[in-house]
Short mmCIF file of C-alpha atoms in Angstrom, two decimals:
data_model
loop_
_atom_site.label_atom_id
_atom_site.label_comp_id
_atom_site.label_asym_id
_atom_site.label_seq_id
_atom_site.Cartn_x
_atom_site.Cartn_y
_atom_site.Cartn_z
CA MET A 61 -0.45 0.06 0.45
CA SER A 62 1.28 3.41 -0.77
CA THR A 63 1.95 5.40 1.91
CA GLU A 64 -0.74 8.36 1.95
CA PRO A 65 0.52 11.99 2.98
CA SER A 66 -1.90 12.36 6.03
CA ALA A 67 0.23 9.50 6.62
CA ALA A 68 3.17 10.65 5.20
CA LEU A 69 3.35 14.02 7.49
CA SER A 70 2.46 11.80 10.97
CA SER A 71 5.03 10.04 10.39
CA PHE A 72 7.11 13.55 11.87
CA ALA A 73 6.10 12.56 15.32
CA ALA A 74 9.12 12.15 17.70
CA PRO A 75 10.05 8.02 18.68
CA ARG A 76 7.51 7.48 22.14
CA ASP A 77 10.77 6.33 24.58
CA PRO A 78 13.53 9.16 23.23
CA SER A 79 16.26 7.58 25.81
CA ALA A 80 15.43 3.85 24.53
CA ALA A 81 15.91 5.64 20.55
CA LEU A 82 19.51 7.21 21.64
CA ARG A 83 20.69 3.86 23.12
CA ASP A 84 19.13 2.11 19.80
CA PRO A 85 22.34 2.28 17.21
CA GLY A 86 19.88 1.89 14.14
CA THR A 87 19.76 4.26 11.51
CA ILE A 88 17.99 7.16 11.61
CA VAL A 89 16.56 9.71 8.72
CA ALA A 90 15.09 13.56 9.58
CA LEU A 91 14.67 16.47 7.34
CA ALA A 92 17.36 18.47 8.07
CA THR A 93 15.50 21.90 6.12
CA PRO A 94 12.60 23.70 7.29
CA PRO A 95 9.31 22.74 6.09
CA GLY A 96 6.97 24.21 3.63
CA HIS A 97 6.90 26.06 0.51
CA GLY A 98 10.76 26.12 -0.97
CA ALA A 99 12.62 24.46 -4.17
CA LEU A 100 14.17 22.16 -2.32
CA ALA A 101 14.31 20.06 0.87
CA LEU A 102 17.25 17.91 2.24
CA VAL A 103 16.45 14.51 3.71
CA ARG A 104 18.87 13.38 5.49
CA LEU A 105 19.51 9.16 6.72
CA ALA A 106 22.65 8.11 8.48
CA GLY A 107 23.18 4.11 10.00
CA PRO A 108 24.35 1.44 9.76
CA ASP A 109 20.92 0.47 7.00
CA ALA A 110 21.17 3.92 5.21
CA PHE A 111 23.29 2.53 2.11
CA ARG A 112 20.68 -0.02 1.77
CA ILE A 113 17.72 2.06 3.46
CA ALA A 114 18.49 4.14 -0.12
CA THR A 115 19.33 1.37 -2.21
CA ALA A 116 15.21 0.14 -1.45
CA LEU A 117 13.82 3.80 -2.56
CA ALA A 118 16.12 3.89 -5.67
CA PRO A 119 17.92 0.93 -7.27
CA SER A 120 19.92 2.52 -9.55
CA PHE A 121 21.38 4.37 -5.97
CA ASP A 122 25.48 3.19 -6.05
CA PRO A 123 26.59 3.86 -2.51
CA SER A 124 29.92 3.42 -3.98
CA ARG A 125 30.53 6.49 -5.45
CA ALA A 126 31.10 8.07 -2.15
CA ARG A 127 30.70 11.88 -2.32
CA LEU A 128 29.07 11.80 -5.78
CA ALA A 129 25.18 13.17 -6.46
CA GLN A 130 23.34 11.04 -8.19
CA LEU A 131 20.46 11.70 -10.08
CA VAL A 132 17.75 8.69 -9.24
CA VAL A 133 14.58 8.41 -9.62
CA LEU A 134 12.71 7.50 -5.83
CA ALA A 135 9.59 5.01 -4.83
CA ASP A 136 7.95 3.32 -2.20
CA ALA A 137 7.57 -0.63 -1.35
CA ALA A 138 4.65 -0.22 -3.24
CA GLY A 139 6.62 0.82 -6.40
CA GLU A 140 4.42 4.58 -5.96
CA LEU A 141 6.76 7.22 -7.50
CA LEU A 142 8.16 9.45 -4.77
CA ASP A 143 10.23 11.62 -6.87
CA ARG A 144 13.23 12.69 -9.27
CA ALA A 145 16.44 14.15 -6.92
CA LEU A 146 20.21 14.14 -6.27
CA VAL A 147 21.17 11.17 -3.98
CA THR A 148 24.76 11.83 -2.33
CA ALA A 149 26.39 8.91 -0.31
CA VAL A 150 29.06 9.31 2.11
CA PRO A 151 30.90 6.81 3.71
CA ALA A 152 31.96 6.12 7.40
CA PRO A 153 33.96 8.11 9.00
CA ALA A 154 34.53 10.42 6.36
CA SER A 155 30.67 12.20 7.58
CA PHE A 156 28.93 14.72 9.05
CA SER A 157 27.97 12.26 12.04
CA GLY A 158 31.19 9.70 11.83
CA ASP A 159 28.49 6.87 10.35
CA ASP A 160 27.41 5.27 6.51
CA THR A 161 24.98 8.24 5.23
CA VAL A 162 22.56 9.31 2.58
CA GLU A 163 21.73 13.00 1.46
CA PHE A 164 18.50 13.29 -0.17
CA SER A 165 18.01 16.68 -2.20
CA SER A 166 14.30 16.37 -2.63
CA HIS A 167 12.35 18.97 -4.25
CA GLY A 168 10.91 20.75 -1.82
CA GLY A 169 7.12 21.90 0.10
CA THR A 170 5.59 19.68 3.00
CA LEU A 171 3.92 16.76 0.64
CA VAL A 172 7.40 15.03 -0.79
CA PRO A 173 9.92 15.80 1.90
CA ALA A 174 7.24 13.89 3.51
CA ARG A 175 6.81 11.40 1.54
CA LEU A 176 10.33 10.70 1.41
CA VAL A 177 11.38 10.25 5.23
CA ALA A 178 7.65 8.46 5.78
CA ALA A 179 9.39 5.61 2.74
CA CYS A 180 12.72 5.77 4.90
CA LEU A 181 10.86 5.06 7.75
CA ALA A 182 9.28 1.64 6.46
CA ALA A 183 12.06 0.72 5.01
CA GLY A 184 13.65 0.56 8.42
CA ALA A 185 15.12 3.53 9.63
CA ARG A 186 13.22 5.55 12.71
CA LEU A 187 13.06 9.57 12.97
CA ALA A 188 15.68 11.47 14.77
CA LEU A 189 15.74 13.42 18.12
CA PRO A 190 17.01 17.15 18.12
CA GLY A 191 20.01 17.03 17.72
CA GLU A 192 20.76 13.21 16.74
CA PHE A 193 23.09 13.64 13.92
CA SER A 194 25.51 16.40 15.96
CA ARG A 195 24.71 13.58 19.41
CA ARG A 196 26.46 10.69 17.04
CA ALA A 197 29.02 13.77 15.47
CA VAL A 198 30.00 13.66 19.42
CA ILE A 199 30.59 10.64 19.67
CA ASN A 200 32.32 9.54 17.17
CA GLY A 201 34.55 11.96 17.74
CA LYS A 202 33.54 14.38 14.11
CA LEU A 203 32.78 17.30 17.35
CA ASP A 204 33.21 18.09 20.97
CA LEU A 205 30.56 19.31 22.36
CA LEU A 206 32.05 22.84 22.89
CA GLN A 207 31.68 23.07 18.32
CA ALA A 208 28.94 21.44 19.25
CA GLU A 209 27.00 23.90 20.36
CA GLY A 210 29.06 27.09 18.58
CA MET A 211 27.10 25.04 15.26
CA ALA A 212 23.75 25.79 16.78
CA ASP A 213 25.21 29.37 17.72
CA LEU A 214 25.47 29.92 14.36
CA ILE A 215 22.72 29.03 13.39
CA ALA A 216 20.48 30.83 14.74
CA ALA A 217 23.11 33.43 14.48
CA THR A 218 21.12 36.65 14.05
CA ALA A 219 23.98 39.41 14.13
CA PRO A 220 27.19 39.98 12.26
CA ALA A 221 28.91 40.01 15.54
CA GLN A 222 27.16 36.22 17.02
CA ALA A 223 27.79 34.51 13.67
CA ARG A 224 31.60 35.62 14.17
CA GLN A 225 31.30 34.66 18.27
CA ALA A 226 29.75 31.36 16.41
CA LEU A 227 32.74 30.06 13.81
CA ALA A 228 35.79 30.55 16.05
CA GLN A 229 33.92 27.96 18.88
CA LEU A 230 32.89 25.85 16.06
CA ASP A 231 36.10 26.18 14.72
CA GLY A 232 37.73 25.06 17.95
CA ALA A 233 38.81 28.46 18.97
CA LEU A 234 37.07 27.94 22.92
CA SER A 235 38.21 24.25 22.62
CA ALA A 236 41.37 24.39 22.56
CA ARG A 237 41.42 27.12 25.30
CA ILE A 238 39.93 24.70 27.31
CA THR A 239 41.34 21.59 26.44
CA GLY A 240 44.81 23.76 27.89
CA LEU A 241 44.12 24.81 30.61
CA ARG A 242 43.12 20.49 31.57
CA ALA A 243 46.61 20.34 31.10
CA ALA A 244 47.61 22.10 33.06
CA VAL A 245 45.66 20.81 36.01
CA LEU A 246 46.77 17.95 34.64
CA ALA A 247 50.75 19.40 35.13
CA CYS A 248 49.78 20.31 38.26
CA GLN A 249 48.91 16.74 39.39
CA ALA A 250 51.85 15.51 37.80
CA LEU A 251 53.85 17.36 40.28
CA LEU A 252 51.86 16.57 43.25
CA ALA A 253 51.97 12.94 42.30
CA TYR A 254 55.64 13.75 42.24
CA ALA A 255 55.29 15.26 45.87
CA ILE A 256 53.35 11.94 46.65
CA ASP A 257 56.04 9.74 45.86
CA PHE A 258 59.04 11.00 47.33
CA PRO A 259 58.32 12.50 49.98
CA GLU A 260 61.87 10.78 51.57
CA GLU A 261 63.76 13.50 49.10
CA ASP A 262 64.46 17.33 49.93
CA ASP A 263 60.42 18.33 49.51
CA GLY A 264 60.67 16.27 47.01
CA PRO A 265 62.02 16.89 43.57
CA VAL A 266 59.54 19.33 42.88
CA SER A 267 59.49 22.54 45.63
CA SER A 268 56.24 23.69 47.31
CA ASP A 269 56.88 27.02 46.01
CA ARG A 270 56.84 25.41 42.43
CA ILE A 271 53.94 23.99 43.10
CA MET A 272 51.87 26.87 45.09
CA ALA A 273 53.04 29.18 42.14
CA ASP A 274 52.00 27.09 39.37
CA LEU A 275 48.21 26.42 41.26
CA THR A 276 47.51 29.45 42.25
CA GLU A 277 48.85 30.84 37.48
CA LEU A 278 46.45 28.17 37.24
CA GLN A 279 43.69 29.34 39.17
CA VAL A 280 44.39 33.19 37.84
CA LYS A 281 43.55 31.46 34.14
CA LEU A 282 40.30 29.88 34.84
CA CYS A 283 38.99 33.32 36.81
CA LYS A 284 40.19 34.64 33.40
CA VAL A 285 37.80 32.10 30.99
CA ALA A 286 35.04 32.33 34.05
CA ALA A 287 34.78 35.79 33.24
CA THR A 288 34.25 36.23 29.79
CA SER A 289 30.85 34.03 30.51
CA VAL A 290 29.22 37.75 31.20
CA GLU A 291 30.90 39.30 27.60
CA GLY A 292 29.41 35.38 25.69
CA GLU A 293 26.09 35.33 26.51
CA ARG A 294 25.36 38.69 25.85
CA VAL A 295 26.52 38.61 22.40
CA ARG A 296 24.63 34.49 22.37
CA ARG A 297 21.35 35.98 23.54
CA GLY A 298 21.81 39.29 22.34
CA ALA A 299 22.22 42.47 24.80
CA LEU A 300 19.05 43.98 26.72
CA VAL A 301 19.05 47.73 26.23
CA VAL A 302 16.52 49.62 27.93
CA LEU A 303 15.40 53.47 27.38
CA ALA A 304 14.01 54.99 30.18
CA GLY A 305 13.55 58.62 31.49
CA PRO A 306 10.62 61.15 31.91
CA PRO A 307 7.38 61.36 29.98
CA ASN A 308 7.99 63.48 27.01
CA ALA A 309 11.20 62.65 26.56
CA GLY A 310 12.15 61.49 23.60
CA LYS A 311 12.34 58.38 24.41
CA SER A 312 9.77 56.96 21.29
CA SER A 313 11.66 58.84 19.10
CA LEU A 314 15.38 57.89 19.74
CA PHE A 315 14.22 54.04 20.15
CA ASN A 316 12.57 54.71 16.48
CA ALA A 317 15.94 56.16 15.41
CA LEU A 318 18.04 53.34 16.45
CA LEU A 319 16.06 50.89 15.28
CA GLY A 320 15.63 51.95 11.61
CA ARG A 321 11.60 52.16 11.58
CA ASP A 322 9.21 53.20 13.62
CA ARG A 323 7.88 50.98 15.83
CA ALA A 324 7.03 53.21 19.01
CA LEU A 325 4.08 55.62 18.35
CA VAL A 326 5.37 59.40 19.24
CA SER A 327 3.30 62.35 19.94
CA ASP A 328 3.50 65.56 22.01
CA MET A 329 1.29 64.29 24.45
CA PRO A 330 3.03 63.10 28.46
CA GLY A 331 2.44 59.46 28.77
CA THR A 332 1.88 58.32 25.58
CA THR A 333 3.32 55.52 25.96
CA ARG A 334 2.12 53.04 28.35
CA ASP A 335 3.69 49.68 27.74
CA ALA A 336 7.25 48.54 27.09
CA VAL A 337 7.95 48.01 23.08
CA GLU A 338 10.43 45.62 22.38
CA ALA A 339 12.36 44.63 19.15
CA GLU A 340 15.66 43.03 18.15
CA THR A 341 17.57 44.63 15.91
CA THR A 342 21.85 45.21 14.97
CA ILE A 343 23.70 48.94 16.43
CA ASP A 344 27.35 48.67 14.53
CA GLY A 345 26.55 44.99 13.65
CA TRP A 346 26.52 43.78 17.15
CA PRO A 347 22.61 41.47 18.54
CA VAL A 348 21.26 43.71 20.88
CA THR A 349 17.14 44.21 21.94
CA LEU A 350 16.24 47.72 22.64
CA VAL A 351 13.35 48.96 24.94
CA ASP A 352 10.87 52.06 25.54
CA THR A 353 9.26 52.01 28.20
CA ALA A 354 6.67 53.96 29.85
CA GLY A 355 8.10 57.76 31.12
CA LEU A 356 8.84 57.95 34.76
CA ARG A 357 6.93 60.19 36.83
CA SER A 358 5.37 59.86 40.48
CA ASP A 359 1.90 61.38 39.62
CA ALA A 360 0.89 59.57 36.66
CA GLU A 361 -2.62 58.02 35.97
CA ALA A 362 -4.03 53.77 37.26
CA VAL A 363 -2.93 52.81 34.10
CA GLU A 364 0.19 54.44 33.08
CA ALA A 365 1.10 53.66 36.75
CA MET A 366 1.23 49.32 35.56
CA GLY A 367 3.08 50.73 32.23
CA ILE A 368 4.85 52.34 35.12
CA ALA A 369 5.92 49.93 37.16
CA VAL A 370 6.42 47.63 34.56
CA SER A 371 9.18 49.67 33.11
CA HIS A 372 10.65 49.48 36.32
CA GLY A 373 10.60 45.18 35.34
CA TYR A 374 13.05 45.86 32.70
CA LEU A 375 15.19 48.54 34.83
CA GLU A 376 16.11 44.95 37.00
CA ARG A 377 17.41 42.79 33.72
CA ALA A 378 19.20 45.46 31.57
CA ASP A 379 22.26 45.16 30.48
CA ILE A 380 22.75 49.25 29.95
CA VAL A 381 19.43 51.88 30.20
CA LEU A 382 19.87 54.71 28.47
CA TYR A 383 18.26 57.01 30.68
CA CYS A 384 17.39 60.04 28.22
CA ALA A 385 16.16 63.72 29.49
CA GLU A 386 15.20 66.44 27.44
CA THR A 387 17.71 68.73 28.75
CA LEU A 388 20.01 68.29 32.33
CA LYS A 389 20.15 70.90 34.83
CA ASN A 390 23.03 71.95 36.13
CA GLY A 391 24.40 68.65 35.76
CA GLN A 392 21.56 66.56 37.49
CA ILE A 393 19.21 64.13 35.94
CA THR A 394 15.36 63.61 37.94
CA GLU A 395 15.40 59.41 38.57
CA PRO A 396 17.89 59.52 41.59
CA SER A 397 17.91 56.17 41.82
CA PHE A 398 19.47 55.35 38.07
CA THR A 399 23.02 57.58 39.80
CA HIS A 400 25.10 55.07 41.29
CA ASP A 401 23.93 52.40 38.68
CA SER A 402 27.29 51.32 36.21
CA ARG A 403 24.74 50.37 33.98
CA PHE A 404 23.19 53.55 33.60
CA MET A 405 23.90 56.16 30.56
CA VAL A 406 22.36 59.60 30.09
CA VAL A 407 21.20 60.75 27.21
CA ARG A 408 20.07 64.51 25.84
CA THR A 409 18.05 64.11 23.50
CA LYS A 410 16.45 66.52 21.23
CA ILE A 411 19.53 67.96 20.73
CA ASP A 412 18.72 69.63 18.20
CA LEU A 413 16.62 72.25 19.49
CA SER A 414 18.65 72.52 22.65
CA ARG A 415 22.46 73.29 22.74
CA ASP A 416 22.58 72.53 26.96
CA ASP A 417 26.11 72.44 28.56
CA GLN A 418 27.85 69.64 27.00
CA SER A 419 30.85 68.91 29.27
CA LEU A 420 28.48 67.30 31.87
CA GLY A 421 29.33 63.21 30.62
CA SER A 422 26.33 62.95 28.72
CA LEU A 423 25.72 61.79 25.03
CA GLY A 424 23.93 63.81 22.90
CA ALA A 425 21.79 62.72 19.73
CA SER A 426 18.61 64.25 17.88
CA ALA A 427 16.12 61.42 16.18
CA LEU A 428 15.39 64.36 14.16
CA THR A 429 18.48 65.35 12.32
CA GLY A 430 20.29 61.76 13.07
CA ALA A 431 23.42 64.41 14.96
CA GLY A 432 25.24 61.80 17.46
CA LEU A 433 23.29 58.54 16.41
CA GLY A 434 26.42 57.20 15.76
CA GLU A 435 28.66 58.09 18.43
CA LEU A 436 26.16 56.88 20.80
CA ARG A 437 26.20 53.61 19.11
CA THR A 438 29.74 53.92 19.10
CA ALA A 439 28.92 54.25 22.69
CA LEU A 440 26.19 51.61 23.89
CA VAL A 441 29.04 48.57 22.01
CA GLY A 442 32.54 49.98 23.41
CA ARG A 443 30.25 49.62 26.90
CA LEU A 444 27.87 46.58 26.44
CA PHE A 445 31.10 44.73 24.66
CA THR A 446 33.63 46.10 25.76
CA ASP A 447 35.85 42.80 26.84
CA THR A 448 34.88 41.40 22.71
CA THR A 449 35.95 44.98 20.54
CA SER A 450 39.45 44.81 21.86
CA ASN A 451 39.75 41.17 22.34
CA PRO A 452 38.75 39.93 18.85
CA GLY A 453 40.19 36.87 19.15
CA GLU A 454 39.58 35.54 22.98
CA ALA A 455 37.07 32.64 23.25
CA LEU A 456 34.81 33.34 25.36
CA LEU A 457 31.80 31.04 27.22
CA THR A 458 28.85 31.84 26.25
CA ARG A 459 26.09 29.23 28.40
CA VAL A 460 25.04 28.86 31.69
CA ARG A 461 26.25 25.38 31.13
CA HIS A 462 30.19 26.63 30.49
CA LEU A 463 30.16 28.92 33.01
CA VAL A 464 28.82 26.50 35.46
CA ALA A 465 31.97 23.72 34.84
CA ALA A 466 34.24 26.56 34.43
CA GLU A 467 33.38 27.86 38.43
CA ALA A 468 33.52 23.80 39.76
CA GLY A 469 36.49 23.80 38.23
CA LEU A 470 38.17 26.93 39.83
CA THR A 471 36.74 26.02 43.35
CA ALA A 472 38.41 22.59 42.78
CA VAL A 473 41.41 24.50 41.98
CA GLY A 474 41.32 26.69 45.80
CA ASP A 475 40.69 23.64 47.44
CA ALA A 476 43.61 22.09 46.35
CA LEU A 477 46.34 25.76 46.73
CA GLY A 478 44.23 25.39 50.51
CA GLU A 479 45.10 21.12 50.94
CA ALA A 480 49.02 21.88 49.20
CA ALA A 481 49.13 24.74 51.66
CA ARG A 482 48.82 22.68 54.59
CA GLY A 483 51.08 20.54 52.73
CA GLU A 484 48.30 17.64 51.99
CA ALA A 485 49.11 16.25 48.90
CA VAL A 486 47.37 13.23 48.55
CA LEU A 487 43.86 16.06 48.87
CA ALA A 488 45.32 18.03 47.02
CA ALA A 489 45.66 15.89 44.18
CA GLN A 490 41.81 14.36 44.70
CA ALA A 491 40.45 17.59 44.18
CA LEU A 492 42.65 18.60 40.54
CA THR A 493 41.05 15.05 40.16
CA ARG A 494 37.84 17.24 40.26
CA ALA A 495 38.60 20.46 38.92
CA ALA A 496 39.96 17.96 35.45
CA ASP A 497 37.18 16.42 35.60
CA ALA A 498 34.70 19.81 35.26
CA LEU A 499 36.40 20.50 33.03
CA ALA A 500 36.10 17.48 30.47
CA ASP A 501 32.21 17.50 30.97
CA LEU A 502 32.81 21.21 29.75
CA ILE A 503 34.34 20.22 26.41
CA GLY A 504 32.33 16.95 26.47
CA VAL A 505 35.53 13.74 27.16
CA VAL A 506 33.48 11.89 29.37
CA ASP A 507 29.64 10.34 27.49
CA ARG A 508 27.55 11.55 29.55
CA GLU A 509 23.72 10.99 29.25
CA ASP A 510 22.77 14.16 31.76
CA VAL A 511 24.82 16.87 29.91
CA PHE A 512 24.32 16.12 26.36
CA ASP A 513 20.76 15.71 27.18
CA ARG A 514 20.92 19.66 28.01
CA VAL A 515 23.09 20.45 25.58
CA PHE A 516 21.43 18.55 22.79
CA ALA A 517 17.26 19.65 23.18
CA GLY A 518 17.83 22.29 22.09
CA PHE A 519 18.96 21.46 18.76
CA CYS A 520 17.21 21.10 15.88
CA VAL A 521 15.82 17.61 14.30
CA GLY A 522 17.66 17.39 11.12
CA LYS A 523 20.84 18.27 12.41
#
């Protein structure tokens, strides 16, 4: 019986028991391009039976012609024509996942790729779980865990800075940095091993001062790596920039000007903005989410006061607060809660109308004429992405998972320092084992299911 459209579409349901599926080293299949209308679709098939299944669908397909696209006719088990497509065989271990792989470049749309996937399932494959191709690539040594995450970030990137960071991570920059740190941990362990094995010699073959110095240097390096997580995560997710200030201070006009289009309502009437307005954009190639908020004042009516309460919620989460003021009186601003906040930047709006003292340390801009907008953008990028702009080649931690692992390693190294200072070489070595394990988890050297499950849960099915 031929595959009906409804059956083909329903075949995209995930396996009922994902954990059992992941333990199955069988052949998996998935649509690797977004479903919907399009000229082409890519269906990926990988596993020990990939070549057999592909040949069942297309008898003229020759798996021995590796990495050569072959134009073949595809049909289901009943002989019903599915498509005429380009099919490529990539034998293990040279494929992306490290398994025997077949890629079908079929016509796009909804029906054709769905029926093709359904035919593969009927021939013995199962539907891949989210990120399962990448997971196999990590298990088979084609990628490490950090590189796999970099690949996912590259797919999700919407700004050039995000793409650069993701490409560097995919290329192994962060992996090399973490691997170097882990090697330093193991080197310190080796020094301690000598101290344990030769206790009768003068302080051992290696002096305690050298051990303490090497552990201290390792601690400093780990601190520097952990400190990159704030900015690395900010680049990956985008910075939150909140425009705040009194009513009618030009916040919405500046919001629209930075965004490059009219998104927020602009009126001379105070209190026009009563709710927060969000928009994602890029500023000089860097990812930013702009938020226009309700004007801050104490005598607002009920609905406006609700909007002000929402504004304060955004202010607490902001990476940078742009405090908009039409003019500054004696260098003072009208919202005292901002005066000692390091995230705070004053912007004198409407400088085309008011030329107050520019020596007050604030920035000036005009949404009407565009004056000062370039300087404001540069200042924003400089404040938000200081480390990345000053050290463009530095590999940064980009996820909470990375920071947790780095902090675990840092804690363990601190424990090792304490034990070494007390002359407890065995306990110090045990602490360094914990540090090495934490960094191994970060890279994915050890196949820990709980770590892998968290990482690949957010991947698309065909990746």
